[in-house]
Coordinates of C-alpha atoms in Angstrom, one line a residue:
M1 CA -30.6 32.2 -2.4
R2 CA -31.9 35.5 -4.2
E3 CA -32.1 36.4 -0.4
Q4 CA -28.6 35.3 0.4
R5 CA -30.0 33.5 3.3
I6 CA -29.6 30.2 2.3
E7 CA -27.3 29.4 4.6
E8 CA -29.7 30.0 7.5
E9 CA -31.6 28.1 6.7
V10 CA -29.3 25.1 6.6
R11 CA -28.3 26.1 9.8
D12 CA -31.9 26.2 11.5
R13 CA -32.7 22.6 9.7
Y14 CA -29.8 20.6 10.9
I15 CA -29.6 21.3 13.9
A16 CA -33.4 20.7 14.5
M17 CA -32.8 17.9 12.4
T18 CA -29.7 16.1 14.3
G19 CA -29.9 18.4 17.8
H20 CA -26.4 19.5 17.6
K21 CA -25.1 22.4 17.0
V22 CA -23.0 24.4 13.8
A23 CA -19.1 24.7 14.0
A24 CA -18.6 28.7 13.0
N25 CA -16.1 26.8 10.2
E26 CA -18.9 24.6 8.9
F27 CA -21.6 27.9 9.1
R28 CA -18.8 29.5 7.0
S29 CA -18.2 27.1 5.0
W30 CA -22.0 27.2 3.8
Q31 CA -22.7 31.1 3.3
N32 CA -19.4 30.6 1.2
S33 CA -20.4 27.8 -0.9
L34 CA -23.9 27.2 -1.6
Q35 CA -23.9 31.5 -2.5
C36 CA -21.6 29.5 -5.0
V37 CA -24.2 26.9 -6.3
G38 CA -27.4 29.7 -6.2
N39 CA -25.6 31.6 -8.9
V40 CA -24.6 27.9 -11.7
L41 CA -28.6 27.2 -10.2
Q42 CA -30.3 30.3 -11.6
F43 CA -29.1 29.6 -15.1
E44 CA -31.7 29.7 -17.5
E45 CA -31.1 25.7 -18.3
I46 CA -32.1 24.8 -15.3
P47 CA -34.4 22.6 -15.6
S48 CA -37.2 24.1 -12.6
E49 CA -38.3 21.8 -9.5
L50 CA -35.0 20.3 -9.3
G51 CA -35.2 18.1 -5.6
V52 CA -31.7 19.1 -3.5
A53 CA -30.1 17.5 0.0
I54 CA -27.2 19.7 1.5
E55 CA -25.1 17.8 3.9
Y56 CA -27.1 14.1 2.8
R57 CA -25.5 11.6 5.2
I58 CA -24.7 8.4 3.5
H59 CA -27.0 6.3 5.9
N60 CA -24.6 3.3 6.7
T61 CA -22.1 6.1 6.9
A62 CA -20.5 8.6 8.7
K63 CA -20.2 10.7 5.6
R64 CA -21.9 13.6 4.2
I65 CA -22.9 14.9 0.8
D66 CA -22.5 18.6 0.3
L67 CA -25.2 18.7 -2.4
L68 CA -27.2 15.9 -3.3
L69 CA -30.0 17.2 -6.6
S70 CA -32.7 14.9 -8.6
G71 CA -34.9 14.8 -11.7
C72 CA -34.9 12.7 -14.0
D73 CA -32.5 11.9 -17.3
D74 CA -33.0 12.6 -21.4
A75 CA -35.3 9.1 -21.2
G76 CA -37.2 10.0 -17.8
A77 CA -35.4 7.4 -15.8
P78 CA -34.7 8.9 -11.9
A79 CA -31.2 10.4 -11.9
A80 CA -28.7 12.2 -9.1
V81 CA -26.1 14.3 -8.8
I82 CA -23.1 14.4 -6.6
V83 CA -21.4 17.5 -6.2
V84 CA -18.4 17.6 -3.5
L85 CA -17.5 21.5 -3.0
K86 CA -14.0 22.5 -1.7
Q87 CA -13.4 26.3 -0.8
W88 CA -9.8 25.2 -1.9
E89 CA -7.8 28.7 -4.1
S90 CA -5.4 26.4 -4.9
V91 CA -4.4 22.6 -5.6
E92 CA -0.8 20.5 -5.8
P93 CA -0.3 17.1 -7.3
T94 CA 1.3 14.7 -5.0
E95 CA 2.7 11.4 -6.2
L96 CA -0.3 9.1 -4.1
D97 CA -3.0 7.9 -6.2
G98 CA -6.0 10.0 -5.6
V99 CA -4.0 12.8 -3.2
V100 CA -3.7 15.8 -3.8
R101 CA -1.8 18.6 -1.4
T102 CA -3.6 22.0 -0.2
F103 CA -4.1 25.1 2.9
L104 CA -6.5 23.2 5.2
G105 CA -6.6 24.3 9.0
K106 CA -3.0 25.9 9.9
G107 CA -0.7 25.1 6.7
P108 CA -0.6 22.0 3.2
R109 CA -2.0 18.7 3.7
E110 CA -2.1 16.2 1.6
T111 CA -6.6 14.8 1.2
I112 CA -8.1 12.9 -1.1
H113 CA -8.8 14.3 -5.2
P114 CA -12.5 15.9 -4.5
S115 CA -13.1 13.7 -7.9
Y116 CA -12.1 10.9 -6.3
Q117 CA -14.5 12.3 -3.5
A118 CA -17.4 12.3 -4.8
M119 CA -17.7 8.9 -7.3
S120 CA -17.2 6.9 -3.9
Y121 CA -19.7 8.7 -2.6
G122 CA -21.5 7.5 -6.2
Q123 CA -19.8 4.1 -5.5
L124 CA -20.9 3.8 -1.8
L125 CA -24.2 4.1 -2.8
R126 CA -24.5 2.4 -5.9
G127 CA -22.7 -0.7 -3.7
F128 CA -24.9 -0.6 -0.6
N129 CA -28.3 1.2 -0.8
T130 CA -30.9 -1.4 -2.6
A131 CA -33.4 2.0 -3.9
V132 CA -30.1 2.8 -6.5
V133 CA -30.6 -0.8 -8.1
E134 CA -33.9 -1.8 -7.2
H135 CA -34.9 2.3 -8.7
R136 CA -32.1 1.8 -11.8
I137 CA -31.2 5.3 -10.5
A138 CA -28.2 7.4 -12.4
L139 CA -25.9 8.4 -10.3
Q140 CA -23.7 11.3 -11.8
P141 CA -20.7 12.5 -9.4
C142 CA -18.9 15.8 -10.1
A143 CA -17.3 18.3 -7.9
Y144 CA -16.6 22.4 -7.8
L145 CA -14.2 24.4 -6.8
H146 CA -15.3 27.7 -6.7
N147 CA -12.6 29.5 -5.6
C148 CA -10.2 28.4 -7.5
T149 CA -8.3 29.7 -10.5
D150 CA -5.6 27.9 -11.3
G151 CA -6.7 24.6 -12.2
S152 CA -3.5 22.7 -13.4
G153 CA -2.8 20.9 -10.2
I154 CA -6.5 19.6 -9.4
T155 CA -6.7 19.1 -13.2
D156 CA -3.2 17.2 -13.5
A157 CA -3.1 13.9 -15.6
R158 CA -2.3 11.8 -12.9
Y159 CA -5.7 12.6 -11.7
R160 CA -7.5 11.6 -15.1
P161 CA -8.9 8.4 -14.4
Y162 CA -11.0 9.8 -11.8
I163 CA -12.2 13.3 -13.4
D164 CA -13.3 11.4 -16.1
Q165 CA -16.1 9.6 -13.9
A166 CA -16.2 13.2 -12.1
P167 CA -15.3 16.4 -13.9
V168 CA -14.1 18.7 -11.9
F169 CA -15.4 22.5 -12.1
L170 CA -13.3 25.6 -11.4
R171 CA -14.1 29.4 -10.4
H172 CA -15.1 30.5 -14.0
D173 CA -16.6 27.4 -14.8
N174 CA -20.5 28.0 -13.9
A175 CA -21.5 28.2 -17.3
A176 CA -19.4 24.9 -18.0
M177 CA -21.4 22.5 -14.9
A178 CA -25.1 24.2 -15.6
A179 CA -24.6 22.6 -18.8
F180 CA -23.1 19.3 -17.2
L181 CA -26.2 19.2 -14.7
R182 CA -28.7 19.7 -17.7
R183 CA -27.0 16.6 -19.3
C184 CA -27.6 14.8 -16.2
L185 CA -31.3 16.5 -15.4
Q186 CA -33.6 17.0 -17.7
V187 CA -36.3 17.4 -16.4
G188 CA -37.2 18.2 -12.3
D189 CA -38.8 15.8 -9.4
R190 CA -39.9 17.6 -7.1
G191 CA -37.1 15.9 -4.8
R192 CA -38.8 11.9 -4.9
T193 CA -35.5 10.6 -6.1
I194 CA -33.8 11.6 -2.7
E195 CA -36.7 10.3 -0.7
R196 CA -36.0 6.9 -2.7
I197 CA -32.7 7.2 -2.2
R198 CA -33.3 7.9 1.6
D199 CA -35.8 5.6 1.8
G200 CA -32.8 2.7 0.4
K201 CA -32.2 0.4 2.7
A202 CA -28.6 -0.6 3.4
K203 CA -27.1 -4.2 1.7
P204 CA -24.5 -5.1 -0.7
S205 CA -25.6 -5.2 -4.0
R206 CA -25.3 -9.2 -5.2
Q207 CA -22.1 -8.0 -7.8
L208 CA -20.5 -5.8 -4.7
A209 CA -20.5 -9.7 -3.0
D210 CA -19.5 -11.7 -6.2
A211 CA -16.8 -9.7 -7.3
V212 CA -15.1 -9.9 -3.3
E213 CA -15.9 -13.7 -3.7
R214 CA -14.8 -14.3 -6.7
M215 CA -11.7 -12.2 -6.1
L216 CA -10.7 -14.4 -2.8
K217 CA -10.9 -18.5 -4.8
G218 CA -7.4 -19.1 -5.4
N219 CA -5.9 -16.8 -3.4
A220 CA -3.4 -18.8 -1.6
E221 CA -2.3 -15.9 0.7
F222 CA -6.0 -15.9 1.9
V223 CA -7.0 -19.7 2.7
L224 CA -7.8 -20.6 5.6
I225 CA -5.4 -23.8 7.9
D226 CA -6.6 -25.2 10.9
E227 CA -8.0 -23.1 14.2
Q228 CA -8.5 -20.7 10.9
K229 CA -11.3 -22.3 9.5
V230 CA -12.8 -23.4 12.8
V231 CA -12.7 -19.4 13.9
Y232 CA -14.4 -18.3 10.7
E233 CA -16.8 -21.3 10.5
K234 CA -17.8 -20.2 14.2
A235 CA -18.2 -15.9 13.0
L236 CA -20.7 -17.5 10.2
A237 CA -23.1 -19.4 12.7
L238 CA -23.6 -16.6 14.7
A239 CA -24.0 -14.6 11.4
R240 CA -26.7 -17.0 10.4
R241 CA -28.8 -16.2 13.6
L242 CA -28.7 -12.6 13.4
Q243 CA -31.4 -11.0 15.4
E244 CA -33.4 -7.8 15.3
G245 CA -32.5 -5.5 18.4
R246 CA -29.8 -8.1 19.7
H247 CA -26.1 -7.9 19.6
C248 CA -23.5 -10.5 19.3
V249 CA -19.7 -10.4 20.0
L250 CA -17.2 -12.6 18.8
L251 CA -13.8 -11.8 20.2
V252 CA -10.5 -13.6 19.0
Q253 CA -7.5 -13.5 20.6
G254 CA -4.4 -14.1 18.9
G255 CA -0.8 -13.1 18.3
P256 CA 1.6 -12.2 15.8
G257 CA 0.7 -14.3 12.6
T258 CA -1.8 -16.6 14.0
G259 CA -3.7 -15.5 10.7
K260 CA -5.9 -12.7 12.2
S261 CA -6.4 -11.1 9.2
V262 CA -7.0 -13.9 6.7
V263 CA -10.2 -14.9 8.9
A264 CA -11.3 -11.2 8.6
V265 CA -10.5 -11.0 4.7
N266 CA -12.1 -14.7 4.1
L267 CA -15.4 -14.0 7.1
L268 CA -16.3 -10.7 5.2
A269 CA -16.4 -11.8 1.7
R270 CA -18.4 -14.7 3.0
L271 CA -20.7 -12.9 4.6
L272 CA -21.6 -10.1 1.5
G273 CA -22.8 -13.5 -0.1
M274 CA -24.4 -14.4 2.1
G275 CA -26.3 -10.9 1.5
L276 CA -25.3 -9.3 4.7
N277 CA -24.5 -5.7 5.2
A278 CA -20.1 -6.0 6.4
R279 CA -17.5 -3.9 6.6
Y280 CA -14.1 -5.4 7.0
V281 CA -12.8 -2.1 10.2
S282 CA -9.7 -1.3 11.2
K283 CA -8.0 1.5 12.9
N284 CA -4.6 1.6 11.3
A285 CA -4.9 2.4 7.5
A286 CA -1.7 -0.2 6.1
P287 CA -3.7 -3.2 6.1
R288 CA -6.8 -1.9 4.3
A289 CA -4.5 -0.6 1.7
V290 CA -2.4 -3.5 1.2
Y291 CA -5.8 -5.9 1.0
R292 CA -7.1 -3.8 -1.3
A293 CA -4.2 -3.5 -3.6
K294 CA -4.2 -6.8 -3.2
L295 CA -7.4 -7.7 -4.4
T296 CA -7.5 -6.4 -7.8
G297 CA -10.7 -7.4 -9.8
S298 CA -13.4 -6.0 -11.6
L299 CA -14.1 -3.4 -8.4
Q300 CA -12.8 0.4 -8.2
K301 CA -11.0 2.0 -5.8
G302 CA -14.0 3.7 -4.3
E303 CA -15.6 0.4 -3.9
Y304 CA -12.7 -1.1 -2.1
D305 CA -12.6 1.8 0.7
N306 CA -16.6 1.4 1.3
L307 CA -15.3 -2.2 2.5
F308 CA -12.6 -1.1 4.2
S309 CA -13.3 1.5 6.8
G310 CA -11.5 2.8 9.7
S311 CA -12.6 2.5 13.2
A312 CA -13.8 6.2 13.5
C313 CA -16.6 6.2 11.4
F314 CA -20.0 4.7 13.4
V315 CA -20.6 7.7 15.7
G316 CA -24.0 8.6 15.6
C317 CA -25.0 5.1 13.5
P318 CA -28.3 3.6 14.3
E319 CA -28.2 0.7 16.3
G320 CA -27.6 -2.4 14.6
F321 CA -27.8 -0.8 11.7
H322 CA -24.7 -3.4 10.1
D323 CA -25.5 -6.6 10.4
A324 CA -21.4 -7.6 11.0
L325 CA -18.5 -5.1 11.6
I326 CA -15.2 -6.9 11.1
V327 CA -12.4 -5.2 13.2
D328 CA -8.6 -6.2 12.6
E329 CA -6.2 -5.3 15.0
S330 CA -8.9 -4.5 17.5
H331 CA -6.3 -3.4 19.7
R332 CA -5.2 -0.3 17.7
L333 CA -9.0 1.6 18.8
M334 CA -9.2 4.4 20.5
T335 CA -11.6 6.6 22.9
K336 CA -11.5 8.7 19.6
T337 CA -10.0 11.2 17.1
I338 CA -9.7 14.2 16.1
Y339 CA -11.8 13.2 13.1
D340 CA -15.1 12.2 15.6
K341 CA -15.1 14.7 18.3
E342 CA -18.7 13.1 18.7
G343 CA -17.4 10.0 19.7
E344 CA -17.6 8.1 23.3
N345 CA -15.4 4.8 22.5
Q346 CA -15.3 2.8 19.5
V347 CA -15.8 -0.3 20.6
K348 CA -18.9 1.0 22.6
E349 CA -19.4 2.1 19.0
I350 CA -18.8 -0.4 16.9
I351 CA -21.4 -3.2 18.8
H352 CA -24.0 -0.8 18.9
A353 CA -23.6 -0.1 15.1
S354 CA -23.6 -3.9 14.4
K355 CA -25.8 -6.9 15.1
L356 CA -22.6 -8.9 15.2
A357 CA -19.0 -7.4 15.9
V358 CA -16.3 -9.6 15.2
F359 CA -13.2 -8.4 17.6
F360 CA -9.5 -9.9 16.4
L361 CA -6.9 -8.6 19.1
D362 CA -3.7 -9.1 20.3
E363 CA -3.4 -6.5 23.8
D364 CA 0.6 -6.9 23.2
Q365 CA 0.5 -4.8 19.8
R366 CA -1.2 -1.7 22.0
V367 CA 1.7 0.3 20.4
T368 CA -0.1 3.9 21.5
F369 CA -1.1 6.1 24.9
D370 CA -4.5 6.1 22.4
D371 CA -5.4 2.7 22.4
I372 CA -8.0 0.9 24.1
G373 CA -8.6 -1.8 23.0
S374 CA -7.8 -4.9 25.0
T375 CA -10.4 -8.5 26.6
A376 CA -11.7 -5.7 29.7
E377 CA -12.9 -3.6 27.4
I378 CA -14.2 -5.2 25.3
E379 CA -16.4 -7.2 27.2
K380 CA -17.2 -4.6 29.5
W381 CA -19.0 -2.8 26.5
S382 CA -20.6 -6.2 25.0
Q383 CA -22.0 -6.3 29.0
F384 CA -23.6 -2.5 28.3
H385 CA -25.4 -3.2 25.5
E386 CA -26.3 -6.9 27.0
A387 CA -24.6 -8.3 24.2
E388 CA -24.3 -12.4 23.2
L389 CA -20.7 -12.8 24.2
H390 CA -18.3 -15.5 22.8
H391 CA -14.3 -15.7 23.0
D392 CA -12.4 -17.7 20.7
V393 CA -8.4 -18.2 20.1
L394 CA -5.6 -18.9 16.8
P395 CA -2.8 -20.4 19.0
S396 CA -1.5 -21.2 15.5
Q397 CA 2.2 -19.3 14.5
F398 CA 2.4 -19.0 10.6
R399 CA 5.0 -16.2 10.7
C400 CA 8.4 -16.4 11.9
S401 CA 9.0 -19.8 10.4
G402 CA 6.0 -21.0 12.5
S403 CA 7.7 -20.4 15.7
D404 CA 5.9 -20.1 19.1
G405 CA 9.4 -19.9 20.3
Y406 CA 10.6 -17.2 18.9
L407 CA 8.3 -14.7 20.2
A408 CA 8.1 -17.0 23.6
W409 CA 12.1 -15.3 23.0
L410 CA 11.0 -11.9 21.7
D411 CA 9.0 -12.1 25.5
S412 CA 11.8 -12.7 27.6
T413 CA 14.2 -11.0 25.6
L414 CA 12.8 -7.3 25.5
G415 CA 11.2 -7.8 29.4
I416 CA 7.8 -8.5 28.0
R417 CA 7.2 -11.2 30.2
A418 CA 9.4 -13.8 31.8
T419 CA 9.3 -17.5 29.8
A420 CA 11.2 -20.3 29.6
N421 CA 12.7 -19.7 26.4
E422 CA 15.6 -17.0 27.4
Q423 CA 17.8 -18.7 24.9
L424 CA 17.0 -18.6 21.0
D425 CA 17.2 -22.2 19.3
P426 CA 19.3 -20.9 16.2
A427 CA 17.4 -23.4 13.8
S428 CA 13.9 -22.4 14.5
Y429 CA 14.5 -19.1 13.8
D430 CA 17.1 -16.6 10.8
F431 CA 18.0 -13.8 14.2
R432 CA 20.8 -11.6 13.7
V433 CA 22.4 -8.9 15.3
F434 CA 24.4 -6.2 13.5
D435 CA 27.3 -4.1 14.7
D436 CA 26.6 -1.7 11.7
P437 CA 23.2 -0.6 10.3
V438 CA 24.9 0.3 6.8
E439 CA 25.6 -3.0 6.2
L440 CA 22.0 -4.0 7.7
H441 CA 20.5 -1.6 5.4
E442 CA 22.7 -3.4 2.4
A443 CA 21.5 -7.0 3.9
I444 CA 17.7 -5.8 3.6
R445 CA 18.4 -5.2 0.0
Q446 CA 20.0 -8.0 -1.0
A447 CA 17.5 -10.1 0.4
N448 CA 14.8 -8.2 -1.4
H449 CA 15.1 -10.4 -4.5
A450 CA 11.2 -10.8 -4.3
N451 CA 10.6 -7.8 -2.9
Q452 CA 10.0 -9.1 1.0
A453 CA 12.2 -7.4 2.5
R454 CA 12.1 -4.0 4.6
M455 CA 14.1 -1.4 6.7
V456 CA 11.5 -0.4 9.7
A457 CA 12.8 1.2 13.2
G458 CA 11.7 3.3 15.9
Y459 CA 10.2 6.5 16.5
C460 CA 12.9 7.7 17.7
W461 CA 13.4 10.6 14.8
N462 CA 12.1 13.9 13.8
W463 CA 9.6 13.3 10.1
A464 CA 12.2 15.9 8.2
S465 CA 11.8 15.4 5.4
K466 CA 7.6 15.7 5.0
Y467 CA 8.5 19.8 4.3
H468 CA 12.1 19.2 3.2
F469 CA 12.5 16.3 0.3
N470 CA 15.9 15.9 0.4
A471 CA 16.5 16.3 4.2
W472 CA 17.4 12.8 5.7
D473 CA 15.2 11.6 8.7
I474 CA 17.6 8.8 10.5
T475 CA 21.5 10.0 11.0
I476 CA 23.3 7.7 12.9
E477 CA 27.3 8.4 13.7
P478 CA 29.3 7.5 13.9
W479 CA 28.2 4.8 11.2
G480 CA 27.3 7.8 8.5
Y481 CA 24.0 6.2 8.1
R482 CA 21.3 8.0 6.4
A483 CA 17.8 7.2 5.5
R484 CA 14.2 9.0 4.9
W485 CA 11.2 7.1 6.3
N486 CA 8.6 6.2 4.2
L487 CA 5.8 8.4 4.7
S488 CA 6.4 10.9 2.4
K489 CA 4.9 9.0 -1.2
D490 CA 3.7 5.4 -1.4
G491 CA 1.6 5.5 1.9
S492 CA 0.5 2.7 3.2
V493 CA 1.1 0.7 0.2
W494 CA 4.5 1.2 0.6
T495 CA 5.6 -1.8 1.5
M496 CA 4.5 -3.2 -2.3
K497 CA 6.8 -1.3 -4.2
P498 CA 10.0 -1.8 -4.7
G499 CA 12.1 1.4 -4.5
T500 CA 11.0 1.7 -0.8
V501 CA 13.7 -1.2 0.1
E502 CA 15.8 2.4 0.3
E503 CA 13.1 3.6 3.3
V504 CA 12.5 3.0 6.1
G505 CA 8.9 2.0 7.8
C506 CA 8.0 3.1 11.4
I507 CA 4.5 1.3 13.3
H508 CA 2.3 3.3 12.2
T509 CA 2.4 1.6 8.7
C510 CA 3.9 -2.1 8.6
Q511 CA 1.8 -3.0 11.7
G512 CA -0.4 -5.9 10.9
L513 CA 1.5 -6.5 7.6
E514 CA 4.2 -8.7 6.6
L515 CA 7.8 -9.5 4.6
E516 CA 10.1 -12.3 4.1
T517 CA 12.7 -10.5 5.7
I518 CA 12.4 -7.6 8.3
G519 CA 15.1 -5.6 9.3
V520 CA 14.6 -3.4 12.6
I521 CA 16.8 -0.1 14.3
I522 CA 15.7 0.0 17.4
G523 CA 16.1 3.6 18.9
P524 CA 17.5 5.0 21.7
D525 CA 14.1 4.3 23.3
L526 CA 15.2 1.0 24.2
A527 CA 18.7 0.2 26.2
Y528 CA 20.4 -1.9 28.3
R529 CA 21.7 -1.5 31.2
D530 CA 22.7 -3.1 34.8
G531 CA 20.9 -6.5 33.4
Q532 CA 18.0 -5.8 32.2
V533 CA 16.8 -4.5 29.1
V534 CA 15.2 -0.5 29.9
T535 CA 13.3 1.9 27.9
V536 CA 13.6 5.6 27.3
P537 CA 10.7 8.0 26.5
S538 CA 12.5 10.3 26.1
A539 CA 14.1 8.8 23.0
R540 CA 10.9 9.1 20.7
A541 CA 11.5 12.1 18.4
R542 CA 8.8 14.7 18.8
T543 CA 6.8 14.2 15.6
D544 CA 5.6 10.8 17.0
Q545 CA 2.4 10.8 18.6
S546 CA 2.6 7.2 20.1
L547 CA 3.1 9.2 23.7
K548 CA 1.2 12.2 23.1
G549 CA 0.5 13.1 27.4
Y550 CA 3.0 10.9 28.3
K551 CA 4.8 14.7 30.5
V552 CA 1.2 15.9 31.7
G553 CA 0.7 12.4 32.6
L554 CA 3.9 12.5 34.7
K555 CA 2.8 15.3 36.9
R556 CA -0.2 13.9 37.9
D557 CA 0.6 10.2 38.0
P558 CA 4.7 9.4 37.6
Q559 CA 4.0 5.2 38.1
A560 CA 1.1 5.2 36.0
I561 CA 2.4 6.6 33.2
R562 CA 5.4 5.4 33.3
L563 CA 4.9 1.7 33.2
K564 CA 2.3 2.4 30.8
A565 CA 5.3 4.4 28.4
D566 CA 7.7 1.3 29.3
A567 CA 4.8 -0.8 28.4
I568 CA 3.7 0.3 25.0
I569 CA 8.3 1.3 24.3
R570 CA 8.2 -2.9 24.6
N571 CA 5.0 -3.8 22.9
T572 CA 6.4 -1.6 20.1
Y573 CA 9.8 -3.7 19.3
R574 CA 7.8 -6.8 19.8
T575 CA 5.8 -6.0 17.0
L576 CA 8.2 -4.6 14.7
M577 CA 10.5 -7.4 15.7
S578 CA 7.7 -10.1 14.1
R579 CA 6.9 -8.7 10.6
G580 CA 9.3 -11.4 9.9
T581 CA 7.6 -14.7 8.2
K582 CA 11.5 -16.0 7.6
A583 CA 13.9 -13.8 9.4
C584 CA 14.5 -11.1 12.0
W585 CA 17.9 -8.7 11.4
V586 CA 18.3 -5.9 13.8
F587 CA 21.0 -3.1 14.8
A588 CA 20.4 -1.4 18.2
C589 CA 21.8 2.7 19.0
D590 CA 22.7 1.1 22.6
H591 CA 26.0 -0.7 22.1
E592 CA 25.3 -2.9 25.6
L593 CA 21.8 -3.7 23.9
I594 CA 23.5 -5.2 20.8
G595 CA 25.3 -7.2 22.9
W596 CA 22.6 -8.4 24.9
L597 CA 20.8 -9.8 21.7
K598 CA 23.9 -11.5 20.8
Q599 CA 24.0 -13.7 24.3
A600 CA 20.5 -14.1 24.4
S601 CA 20.2 -15.8 20.4
G602 CA 23.4 -17.8 20.0
P603 CA 25.8 -17.7 17.4
S604 CA 25.1 -14.4 14.9
L605 CA 27.3 -11.9 12.5

């Protein structure tokens, strides 16, 4: 470090160990951060021969710990300090739990609080690394913002629960950080503790598994019914005969409200109880956030985050590393995202990373150009991995008043497919058509007595309030309707916050969730012309990424791209209009479409 070439050493070792090049911005981050860390480690009170790991990859995830230091505590027991490094100069608090706003990339962006990030890494190691439990390794997380001098945002009182567990140190806190490291690591161990962590097996702790099972017991929302129980037991039977070096895939198809998520969460709990390394996976953040919120109990927030993960974190995962990956909303899987540039295909990577992959799928809920999840895609990669493939179906409808007829009518009315249900039976489901969006929203407010009614809309209005808090997002004339998207404040748990009945959700924040009553604003991207429902892709908002690539695609293959965009828009409204367990009330910006919906649904408001 004194020769100021630590970043070059790290780069050379990283290339040698991974075979991957180092991006210029990552090299600069090492250059800036590690020199500052070196200044802290040169304080006299820091013991010699500490173990040091840089960019340590937590081996059951794609996450990397910036800096891991190891030694022994004052009792002589093995100990390690997790250090999250940030180059941020200023930080603003937000209303989102554990989330701050800082300058990232080209502008201000919301991101996780570094104390929460460090804390969650510690919980991930405690919950899934056998060496941490067996050797009773004491883990202490912290964060170091070596360029930040104003701590008012990062140390705001709302983040106190996370800072208490993972203290944060700023630019002029080097002495305090050195004293903290000295308290945690009294004696060096020449990296022995880090080696133990590296060699530990990935397996959920008994405490973690027991806590999840306890939280599900007696929770009526997660009780299995009829075919749900059958699919659950079939998945368990496959899990009991897992083999090293072999892949098994269970593909479960089911429409909205058939209980795919109920089976998925129950399956996660049971597999953890069996001592298996299992995870619930979904591309959508909304269902993950809501299940974490509902499954309250003895687990901390970070431990939920390690059990409920996104679909992009299996790039580079060793083959068969996870015993089971339970993939909800599989229709939303992608090839890769901006965060996993080395990825190829999420279906392929999930099957590769697991001994058993359970995919819950509804192809009619693919709602963006990037969605690749389909029966054909899963079958293709199952064959590629020589996986044992099983199929099952969840046929029974538990949403929409249990009315399969309503969903069939929806398919017919939206022009998705021809069905025998061209007319809706008014007694089967509470479907209403409103002539005024103001009246619709007021009706939703009145129906929200149990916090089970919300407004949603097609993404046809730009997200103006993201940067201008007082701006209106959705404006509909001549009715004078004004509303804001739900995206700014409460994030993925907006359906659980009472005040958000004033806001409007979109497909990205409500897919996979359900409410008793849903109010749907059908935007100008869906209309009725010459006796049929038509789509208008150009009416989508600029800030919506669902049809990204549409204009370019028109030049390359106009017929194919139009068919794809048409299906996405229809599927979007099918998904939005099937979120209500008891009622769906709608308004359409296109007057002719209002008339068609009234005609097809019979008597209405």
